[in-house]
Amino acid sequence: MWASFLAGNPVKLTIISAVLLWPAFVLCGFPTILTLERAFPNNHLAELNQLRYRDSLRHHRILQQSSVASVVDFPVQGTYDPYRVGLYFTRVQLGSPPKEYYVQIDTGSDVLWVSCNSCNGCPRSSGLQIPIQFYDPSGSSTASLISCSDQRCSLGTQSSDSGCSGSDNQCSYTFQYGDGSGTSGYYVSDVIHLDTVVGDSTTSNASASIVFGCSTSQTGDLTKSDRAVDGIFGFGQQGLSVIAQLSSQGVAPDAFSHCLVGNGGGGGILVLGQIIEPNMVYTPLIPSQPHYNLNLLSISVNGQTLAIDPAMFATTGSRGGTIIDSGTTLAYLAEEAYEPFVNAITQSVSQSVQPLVSKGNQCYLITASTPEIFPTVSLNFAGGASMILRPQDYLLQQNSVAGAAVWCIGFQKIRGQGITILGDLVLKDRIIVYDLGGQRIGWANYDCTSSVNVSTTSSGGRSEYVNAGQIGGSHSLRNGRYEFISIVVAAFVLQLSVIACFS
C-alpha cells in the first residue's frame, strides 16, 4: 500500500464460462480484460534497509489481524524489481451506471473498499497519472446500505473493527494499518460488472452483487496524492472478501493463482481458479488462520538439512508461523533460523567469494555477473512439498565495487515474533495456487511469460470438469494486448486431466 505505480490501458473483467462445449476464443480483445498492474517509478532504487522497514510495517499489520464457477482472469502488468517500490492494482466497475475505480490488490486484507464522495482526508488527485474517482451510493440505482441487523454486517467483524451507529442503524468499519495509516466508513451493497465469455465465443454483460466498504475518512499514507488510488481490493480468506462472496454465489471458484515474472520484462498472471501444471506440489494450509500459513518443517542448503528446531517455524499462540504473502517485497526468517541459514550459505561459497557486511546485511563480492556459484536452497513443507530456491531467489544484487558484483542475502531477520514470511523475492518465477476450498497451497517453477491452463474447483476442493483454456502467454501485456487461446477437449479427458493434476 506504500508503493508507487503507473496507470495502464483501460480494460474490463472477463469471466470464462465453465462448460464442456467449445471454450471461448478471444484474440487481442483488450476490452475483455480487467488488468492487474504493477509498475515502478523510473530510476527509483531502494536500499535493503528501506525495503526491510516497509515490510516491517506490513508485518505489524499482519500480526494485528488475526454450482460450477467461472474463471476470472486478471492479466498482470508492470515490472518486478525488488529495488523499486511497487504496487499491484487493478480496475473494478461498480454501481449502476457502472464507474471504474483503481484499487490496490492486497492479500493481507479481506475487504474491497473505495473512497466515497463524502470522504474526509481522501486525496483529490494522484501523481500516478490515474484519475481519482469517488463512489456515490446515491448515484447508483442498485446501491443499498448494510444495516446492523444484516447478517453480512457480522461477517465484517472477521476482517475489521465493525460497529453500528445507533442513530441510523448503519454497519460501519475501521481498518488500521501498521504504517500508521487507516480508513473508516460504512458497508454498502452494489453490483460489480463483468464481461462473460460463453462457449460460442460471444461476450455478454453480467454482474454480481457484492458488499464493499465506502470510505469516509483516511489518514496517513492513504492521504498522499503522489501514491493515491481509489481503494484497496482485499484478497484474503474471510467472509467479506470478494473471492468468498463470488464463490458463494457460484460466480467464481474458491481458489486463485498467480505467476509473477521475475526478469526485467515484468508482467505475469493472476486468476480466480487453479492453474493446472503437471509439476505442481501441494502442502496443507494451517486451518483457522487469517493469513496463508503453512507448516515449514526444515531448510536445506546444498542438500544438507540445517540444524533448526521445526518448532521455530510453527504457528502457535506465541509464534506467527510461516506465511505466504505476495504483498511483501523481501523474505523474512524467524530469528532462530536466520543465523544457521546465512552461515550455511557463507560456508558453501567461502572459497570462491569475499564475504562482507554492508549496512547490516550479509553480502558477497564476486567477479561473475551472475550468482550461479551459490548453493541451491530447499524449503521443505508438510506433505512432502519442497520449494527449490535458485540463488536469485534468495540473493539480491546490491551494487558493484571496483568492477566486482556485490550480492546480498535478501532474506531478513525478524526478531522476537517467531514469524517467517515468503514474499515476492521467493514467489516470483513460479506458479502459486491458493486452493481455499481444498485448504492447500501449491507451486511449481514456471516461465510466467508462457500461457497456463486453469480449472475451477467446487467448495472443498473437489475437481470439476472445467478447462478454461490457455491464459497468459509470451506477448507483451505492457503493450495493452492480450490473447486468449481456447482448447477443445472431450469431457472424459478433461475429467481425467484435472483428477490427475490433483492426485
XYZ file of C-alpha atoms in Angstrom:
503
model
C 0.000 0.000 0.000
C 3.081 2.232 0.193
C 4.161 1.652 -3.398
C 4.057 3.858 -6.450
C 2.742 2.748 -9.796
C 1.697 3.967 -13.231
C -1.621 3.524 -14.931
C -2.078 1.261 -17.915
C -4.704 0.954 -20.594
C -8.361 0.614 -19.539
C -9.713 -2.916 -19.552
C -12.674 -4.897 -18.265
C -13.197 -8.072 -16.271
C -13.518 -11.328 -18.185
C -15.296 -14.443 -16.923
C -14.947 -17.677 -18.869
C -17.948 -19.997 -18.638
C -17.085 -23.419 -17.245
C -18.750 -25.727 -19.765
C -17.872 -28.763 -21.840
C -18.866 -27.046 -25.065
C -16.408 -25.127 -27.200
C -14.361 -22.833 -24.906
C -14.180 -19.160 -25.581
C -11.722 -17.885 -28.132
C -10.800 -14.224 -27.727
C -7.835 -12.849 -29.643
C -6.332 -9.464 -28.722
C -9.698 -8.432 -27.293
C -8.307 -5.908 -24.833
C -11.711 -4.595 -23.733
C -12.430 -8.072 -22.268
C -9.763 -7.943 -19.549
C -9.531 -6.450 -16.066
C -5.861 -5.612 -15.708
C -3.836 -6.033 -12.548
C -0.915 -3.695 -12.937
C 2.356 -3.336 -11.198
C 4.777 -0.614 -12.201
C 7.518 1.437 -10.661
C 8.887 4.963 -10.861
C 11.902 5.208 -13.148
C 15.326 5.331 -11.509
C 13.850 4.888 -8.049
C 16.081 2.408 -6.239
C 15.584 1.430 -2.636
C 18.169 0.216 -0.166
C 17.648 -3.105 1.590
C 17.025 -1.319 4.871
C 14.279 0.762 3.253
C 12.590 -2.354 1.886
C 13.005 -4.054 5.242
C 11.408 -1.086 7.019
C 8.468 -1.026 4.636
C 7.947 -4.760 5.071
C 8.198 -4.426 8.868
C 5.219 -2.083 8.793
C 3.269 -4.608 6.781
C 4.237 -7.411 9.166
C 2.992 -5.370 12.094
C -0.270 -5.137 10.263
C -0.260 -8.910 9.645
C 0.304 -9.644 13.314
C -2.574 -7.360 14.287
C -5.090 -9.270 12.233
C -5.998 -12.184 13.382
C -22.599 -24.993 -8.518
C -19.510 -24.738 -11.044
C -17.938 -21.338 -11.052
C -16.180 -19.489 -13.842
C -12.575 -18.487 -14.269
C -11.836 -14.790 -13.756
C -8.643 -13.518 -15.330
C -6.531 -10.547 -14.216
C -3.536 -10.222 -16.571
C -0.623 -8.704 -14.677
C 1.248 -5.664 -15.922
C 4.378 -3.954 -14.692
C 7.924 -4.935 -13.805
C 9.151 -6.932 -10.849
C 12.248 -5.371 -9.263
C 12.871 -5.702 -5.506
C 14.834 -2.444 -5.510
C 11.873 -0.453 -6.816
C 8.867 0.227 -4.621
C 5.905 -1.355 -6.469
C 2.217 -1.964 -6.049
C -0.350 -4.318 -7.530
C -3.545 -2.647 -8.642
C -6.459 -3.244 -10.948
C -9.724 -1.654 -12.079
C -13.189 -2.645 -10.965
C -16.539 -1.456 -12.289
C -19.091 -0.744 -9.573
C -22.623 0.636 -9.480
C -25.375 1.482 -11.946
C -24.433 3.116 -14.186
C -21.008 1.489 -13.764
C -17.954 3.556 -12.889
C -14.319 2.453 -12.861
C -12.118 2.505 -9.758
C -8.415 1.827 -9.351
C -7.892 -0.416 -6.338
C -4.806 -1.964 -4.807
C -4.631 -5.767 -4.681
C -3.850 -6.773 -1.102
C -3.588 -10.405 0.009
C -3.130 -9.251 3.601
C -6.667 -7.898 3.985
C -10.121 -9.130 3.089
C -12.473 -6.299 2.158
C -12.831 -4.289 -1.017
C -13.291 -0.607 -0.213
C -13.300 2.556 -2.321
C -13.267 6.242 -1.468
C -16.705 7.843 -1.168
C -17.787 11.296 -2.256
C -18.052 12.395 1.370
C -14.555 11.211 2.264
C -12.566 13.329 4.698
C -8.835 13.434 4.026
C -9.023 11.479 0.789
C -6.734 12.793 -1.976
C -8.471 14.521 -4.864
C -5.736 13.898 -7.393
C -2.993 11.362 -7.996
C 0.606 11.731 -9.079
C 0.340 8.282 -10.636
C -1.292 9.565 -13.807
C -4.614 7.941 -12.974
C -7.957 9.673 -12.407
C -9.321 9.683 -8.868
C -12.932 8.518 -8.734
C -15.308 8.809 -5.772
C -18.114 6.337 -5.239
C -21.527 7.876 -4.555
C -24.180 5.433 -3.293
C -26.947 7.903 -4.069
C -25.800 7.978 -7.692
C -26.201 4.225 -8.177
C -29.665 2.764 -8.701
C -28.518 -0.641 -7.408
C -26.793 0.548 -4.210
C -28.145 -0.190 -0.743
C -26.742 0.356 2.734
C -25.941 -2.565 5.034
C -27.868 -2.340 8.306
C -26.672 -3.550 11.686
C -29.179 -6.385 11.581
C -27.934 -7.620 8.193
C -26.106 -10.941 8.520
C -23.356 -9.586 6.260
C -22.560 -6.928 8.852
C -21.476 -9.643 11.275
C -19.098 -11.004 8.628
C -17.294 -7.690 8.725
C -16.149 -8.317 12.278
C -13.859 -11.065 10.927
C -11.863 -8.532 8.933
C -12.140 -5.167 10.668
C -13.383 -3.268 13.658
C -17.038 -3.147 12.710
C -19.666 -1.222 14.566
C -23.134 0.233 14.334
C -24.474 3.704 14.669
C -27.459 3.886 16.984
C -28.938 6.808 15.083
C -29.056 5.348 11.578
C -28.591 1.566 12.107
C -25.703 1.648 9.629
C -22.962 -1.021 9.593
C -19.584 0.701 9.758
C -15.936 -0.371 9.731
C -12.455 0.807 10.676
C -9.149 -0.503 9.283
C -5.860 0.359 10.960
C -2.590 -0.411 9.182
C 0.856 -0.897 10.648
C 2.350 2.127 8.887
C 0.034 4.432 10.820
C -2.487 4.892 8.032
C -6.125 3.954 8.338
C -9.584 4.247 6.885
C -13.119 4.150 8.197
C -16.519 4.191 6.580
C -19.606 2.067 6.127
C -20.587 -1.018 4.156
C -22.755 -0.899 1.042
C -24.097 -3.480 -1.362
C -23.878 -2.832 -5.093
C -23.109 -4.647 -8.319
C -19.715 -5.384 -9.791
C -19.910 -5.502 -13.588
C -18.362 -8.380 -15.510
C -17.970 -9.459 -19.124
C -18.844 -13.132 -19.646
C -17.387 -15.201 -22.474
C -19.642 -18.109 -23.436
C -18.950 -21.234 -25.451
C -19.701 -19.762 -28.870
C -17.001 -17.092 -28.391
C -19.518 -14.328 -27.832
C -19.382 -11.989 -24.876
C -22.240 -10.742 -22.779
C -22.609 -8.429 -19.828
C -23.016 -9.907 -16.379
C -22.976 -8.617 -12.835
C -22.894 -9.852 -9.256
C -23.988 -8.153 -6.077
C -21.197 -7.751 -3.517
C -20.660 -5.937 -0.220
C -17.782 -3.476 -0.041
C -16.651 -0.528 2.004
C -17.437 3.114 1.333
C -14.525 5.065 2.843
C -15.450 8.364 4.512
C -12.132 9.021 6.266
C -8.480 8.253 5.550
C -5.263 9.014 7.407
C -1.523 8.542 6.970
C -0.089 7.366 3.666
C -3.580 6.881 2.250
C -3.930 10.668 2.083
C -0.792 11.231 -0.011
C -1.636 12.289 -3.535
C 1.623 11.034 -5.060
C 0.508 7.422 -4.475
C -3.238 7.869 -4.413
C -5.590 5.138 -5.582
C -9.336 4.731 -5.231
C -9.200 1.989 -2.619
C -7.996 -1.473 -1.600
C -9.010 -4.852 -3.043
C -8.668 -7.478 -0.285
C -7.673 -10.966 -1.438
C -7.902 -12.689 1.955
C -9.981 -15.636 3.135
C -12.669 -14.084 5.345
C -16.374 -13.863 4.569
C -16.459 -10.365 3.056
C -13.555 -10.922 0.674
C -14.560 -10.677 -2.966
C -13.315 -14.231 -3.504
C -15.607 -15.539 -0.767
C -18.585 -13.554 -1.994
C -18.251 -14.520 -5.665
C -17.584 -18.142 -4.728
C -20.670 -18.356 -2.506
C -22.754 -17.077 -5.422
C -21.255 -19.602 -7.839
C -19.747 -16.795 -9.927
C -16.064 -17.656 -9.319
C -14.186 -20.599 -7.810
C -12.913 -20.730 -4.254
C -9.305 -20.627 -5.457
C -6.911 -18.183 -7.061
C -3.446 -18.377 -8.592
C -0.632 -16.086 -9.639
C 2.600 -16.338 -11.593
C 4.866 -13.263 -11.420
C 7.591 -12.671 -13.988
C 10.953 -12.149 -12.298
C 13.004 -10.619 -15.107
C 13.123 -7.034 -16.310
C 10.257 -7.537 -18.749
C 7.795 -7.953 -15.892
C 4.168 -8.950 -16.176
C 2.570 -12.181 -15.130
C -0.762 -13.869 -14.496
C -3.420 -13.647 -11.784
C -6.628 -15.676 -12.000
C -9.538 -16.768 -9.865
C -9.210 -20.503 -10.425
C -6.478 -23.105 -10.201
C -3.631 -23.042 -12.689
C -3.043 -26.615 -13.876
C 0.593 -27.695 -14.215
C 1.924 -31.297 -14.060
C 4.795 -30.383 -11.718
C 2.614 -28.786 -9.042
C 3.235 -29.818 -5.439
C 0.846 -29.005 -2.591
C 1.044 -28.505 1.149
C -1.910 -28.021 3.528
C -2.935 -24.601 4.784
C -2.955 -24.392 8.561
C -6.680 -24.056 9.403
C -8.363 -21.203 11.245
C -5.687 -18.616 10.401
C -6.435 -15.157 8.956
C -3.459 -15.429 6.587
C -1.923 -18.046 4.346
C 0.029 -20.021 6.953
C 1.979 -23.168 6.024
C 3.850 -25.781 8.046
C 7.528 -25.292 7.153
C 9.470 -28.256 8.543
C 13.078 -27.611 7.565
C 15.520 -25.751 5.316
C 18.243 -27.490 3.306
C 21.318 -25.897 1.718
C 23.077 -27.980 -0.942
C 21.027 -30.959 0.213
C 22.113 -30.652 3.846
C 19.302 -30.026 6.349
C 20.092 -27.178 8.708
C 20.032 -27.745 12.462
C 16.904 -25.709 13.150
C 14.153 -26.855 15.502
C 10.957 -27.200 13.371
C 9.068 -25.554 16.251
C 10.741 -22.282 15.204
C 8.538 -22.284 12.070
C 5.316 -23.408 13.761
C 2.094 -21.415 14.036
C 1.199 -21.265 17.740
C -0.252 -18.800 20.176
C 3.139 -17.163 20.681
C 4.627 -17.641 17.222
C 3.362 -16.227 13.922
C 4.405 -19.244 11.862
C 5.252 -19.322 8.164
C 3.217 -17.114 5.832
C 2.964 -16.856 2.045
C 2.486 -13.155 1.255
C 2.783 -11.688 -2.232
C 2.492 -8.202 -0.712
C 5.932 -8.452 0.927
C 8.923 -7.448 -1.201
C 11.672 -9.454 0.500
C 11.622 -12.689 2.530
C 11.936 -12.977 6.316
C 13.154 -15.714 8.632
C 12.388 -16.246 12.278
C 15.299 -15.104 14.423
C 16.334 -18.626 15.414
C 16.588 -19.732 11.769
C 18.385 -16.731 10.309
C 21.967 -17.291 11.522
C 22.088 -21.019 10.579
C 20.781 -20.113 7.116
C 23.284 -17.309 6.489
C 26.186 -19.318 7.901
C 25.411 -22.262 5.608
C 25.357 -20.014 2.542
C 28.600 -18.325 3.526
C 30.387 -21.591 4.256
C 29.303 -23.027 0.905
C 30.930 -20.203 -1.099
C 33.723 -19.084 1.231
C 36.449 -20.402 -1.094
C 35.070 -18.586 -4.145
C 33.808 -15.196 -2.941
C 34.731 -12.492 -0.472
C 32.103 -12.142 2.286
C 31.390 -8.647 3.586
C 28.742 -6.902 5.643
C 27.002 -3.939 4.008
C 24.584 -1.864 6.088
C 23.902 -4.799 8.359
C 23.293 -7.266 5.529
C 25.435 -10.302 4.711
C 26.846 -9.723 1.233
C 29.428 -11.272 -1.067
C 31.873 -9.763 -3.558
C 32.085 -11.904 -6.688
C 33.699 -11.401 -10.075
C 30.962 -13.217 -12.012
C 27.955 -11.299 -13.278
C 25.541 -13.979 -12.058
C 25.430 -15.767 -8.687
C 25.351 -19.313 -10.070
C 28.217 -20.406 -7.787
C 25.853 -20.123 -4.808
C 24.067 -23.226 -3.492
C 20.517 -24.374 -4.064
C 18.187 -23.920 -1.094
C 15.180 -26.127 -0.374
C 12.254 -25.100 1.825
C 10.627 -28.335 2.973
C 6.944 -28.280 3.931
C 4.412 -30.707 5.350
C 3.095 -33.260 2.881
C 6.458 -33.732 1.197
C 6.286 -30.485 -0.807
C 9.606 -28.691 -1.284
C 10.155 -25.235 -2.756
C 13.524 -25.147 -4.526
C 15.197 -21.733 -4.485
C 17.785 -20.704 -7.047
C 20.460 -18.223 -5.933
C 18.455 -15.338 -7.453
C 15.516 -16.402 -5.260
C 17.371 -15.543 -2.057
C 20.067 -13.101 -3.251
C 19.822 -9.502 -4.456
C 22.453 -7.644 -6.454
C 23.130 -4.548 -4.385
C 25.825 -2.659 -6.304
C 29.370 -3.133 -7.619
C 32.813 -2.430 -6.181
C 35.825 -1.978 -8.485
C 34.076 -3.916 -11.235
C 33.031 -6.785 -8.961
C 29.365 -7.513 -8.212
C 28.012 -7.324 -4.675
C 25.268 -9.843 -3.964
C 23.425 -9.729 -0.642
C 21.162 -12.233 1.060
C 17.627 -10.937 0.574
C 16.247 -12.913 3.494
C 15.978 -10.683 6.539
C 15.719 -11.441 10.261
C 12.551 -10.870 12.267
C 13.316 -10.586 15.967
C 11.121 -11.872 18.750
C 7.976 -12.603 16.736
C 8.535 -16.183 15.610
C 7.412 -15.423 12.082
C 8.732 -16.426 8.652
C 7.344 -14.619 5.609
C 7.906 -15.648 1.998
C 7.475 -12.564 -0.186
C 7.960 -11.722 -3.862
C 11.697 -12.479 -3.760
C 10.761 -16.158 -3.316
C 7.388 -16.265 -5.087
C 8.482 -14.878 -8.454
C 9.013 -17.154 -11.456
C 6.693 -19.848 -10.142
C 3.002 -20.643 -10.187
C 1.389 -20.245 -6.760
C -2.095 -21.748 -6.299
C -4.272 -20.797 -3.316
C -6.844 -23.599 -3.176
C -9.159 -22.261 -0.480
C -11.775 -24.952 -0.979
C -9.182 -27.674 -0.559
C -7.304 -25.684 2.127
C -3.934 -26.080 0.465
C -1.331 -24.074 -1.410
C 0.603 -25.409 -4.390
C 3.509 -24.233 -6.504
C 5.716 -25.103 -9.450
C 8.663 -23.352 -11.056
C 7.411 -21.824 -14.298
C 8.155 -19.360 -17.073
C 5.471 -16.833 -16.216
C 5.628 -15.280 -19.684
C 4.098 -18.523 -21.007
C 0.403 -19.375 -21.113
C -1.278 -21.560 -18.491
C -4.359 -23.758 -18.253
C -6.856 -23.012 -15.498
C -9.646 -25.085 -13.980
C -12.245 -24.423 -11.317
C -12.994 -26.451 -8.218
C -16.100 -26.765 -6.159
C -16.157 -25.985 -2.452
C -13.969 -28.434 -0.576
C -11.502 -28.858 -3.415
C -13.472 -31.455 -5.448
C -12.272 -31.341 -9.050
C -14.719 -30.296 -11.737
C -14.563 -30.973 -15.462
C -13.632 -27.446 -16.478
C -10.677 -26.469 -18.613
C -10.759 -22.753 -19.247
C -8.159 -22.853 -21.963
C -4.796 -21.154 -22.054
C -4.382 -17.860 -20.225
C -1.387 -15.577 -20.482
C 1.413 -16.058 -22.962
C 4.683 -14.567 -24.085
C 3.042 -11.486 -25.598
C 3.659 -8.109 -24.017
C 0.856 -7.144 -21.656
C 2.535 -3.761 -21.310
C 1.538 -3.022 -24.883
C -2.087 -3.463 -23.935
C -2.663 -6.622 -25.948
C -3.911 -9.931 -24.641
C -4.517 -13.252 -26.318
C -6.888 -15.869 -25.013
C -6.466 -19.217 -26.794
C -9.054 -21.833 -26.011
C -8.596 -25.556 -26.467
C -11.255 -28.205 -27.008
C -11.006 -31.469 -25.059
C -13.580 -34.226 -24.631
C -15.379 -34.397 -21.298
C -13.745 -37.561 -20.051
C -10.269 -36.312 -20.995
C -10.896 -33.094 -19.094
C -12.061 -35.016 -16.053
C -9.060 -37.331 -16.136
C -6.649 -34.421 -16.604
C -7.977 -32.496 -13.639
C -8.120 -35.610 -11.454
C -4.508 -36.406 -12.363
C -3.494 -32.856 -11.557
C -4.855 -33.093 -8.022
C -3.697 -36.640 -7.337
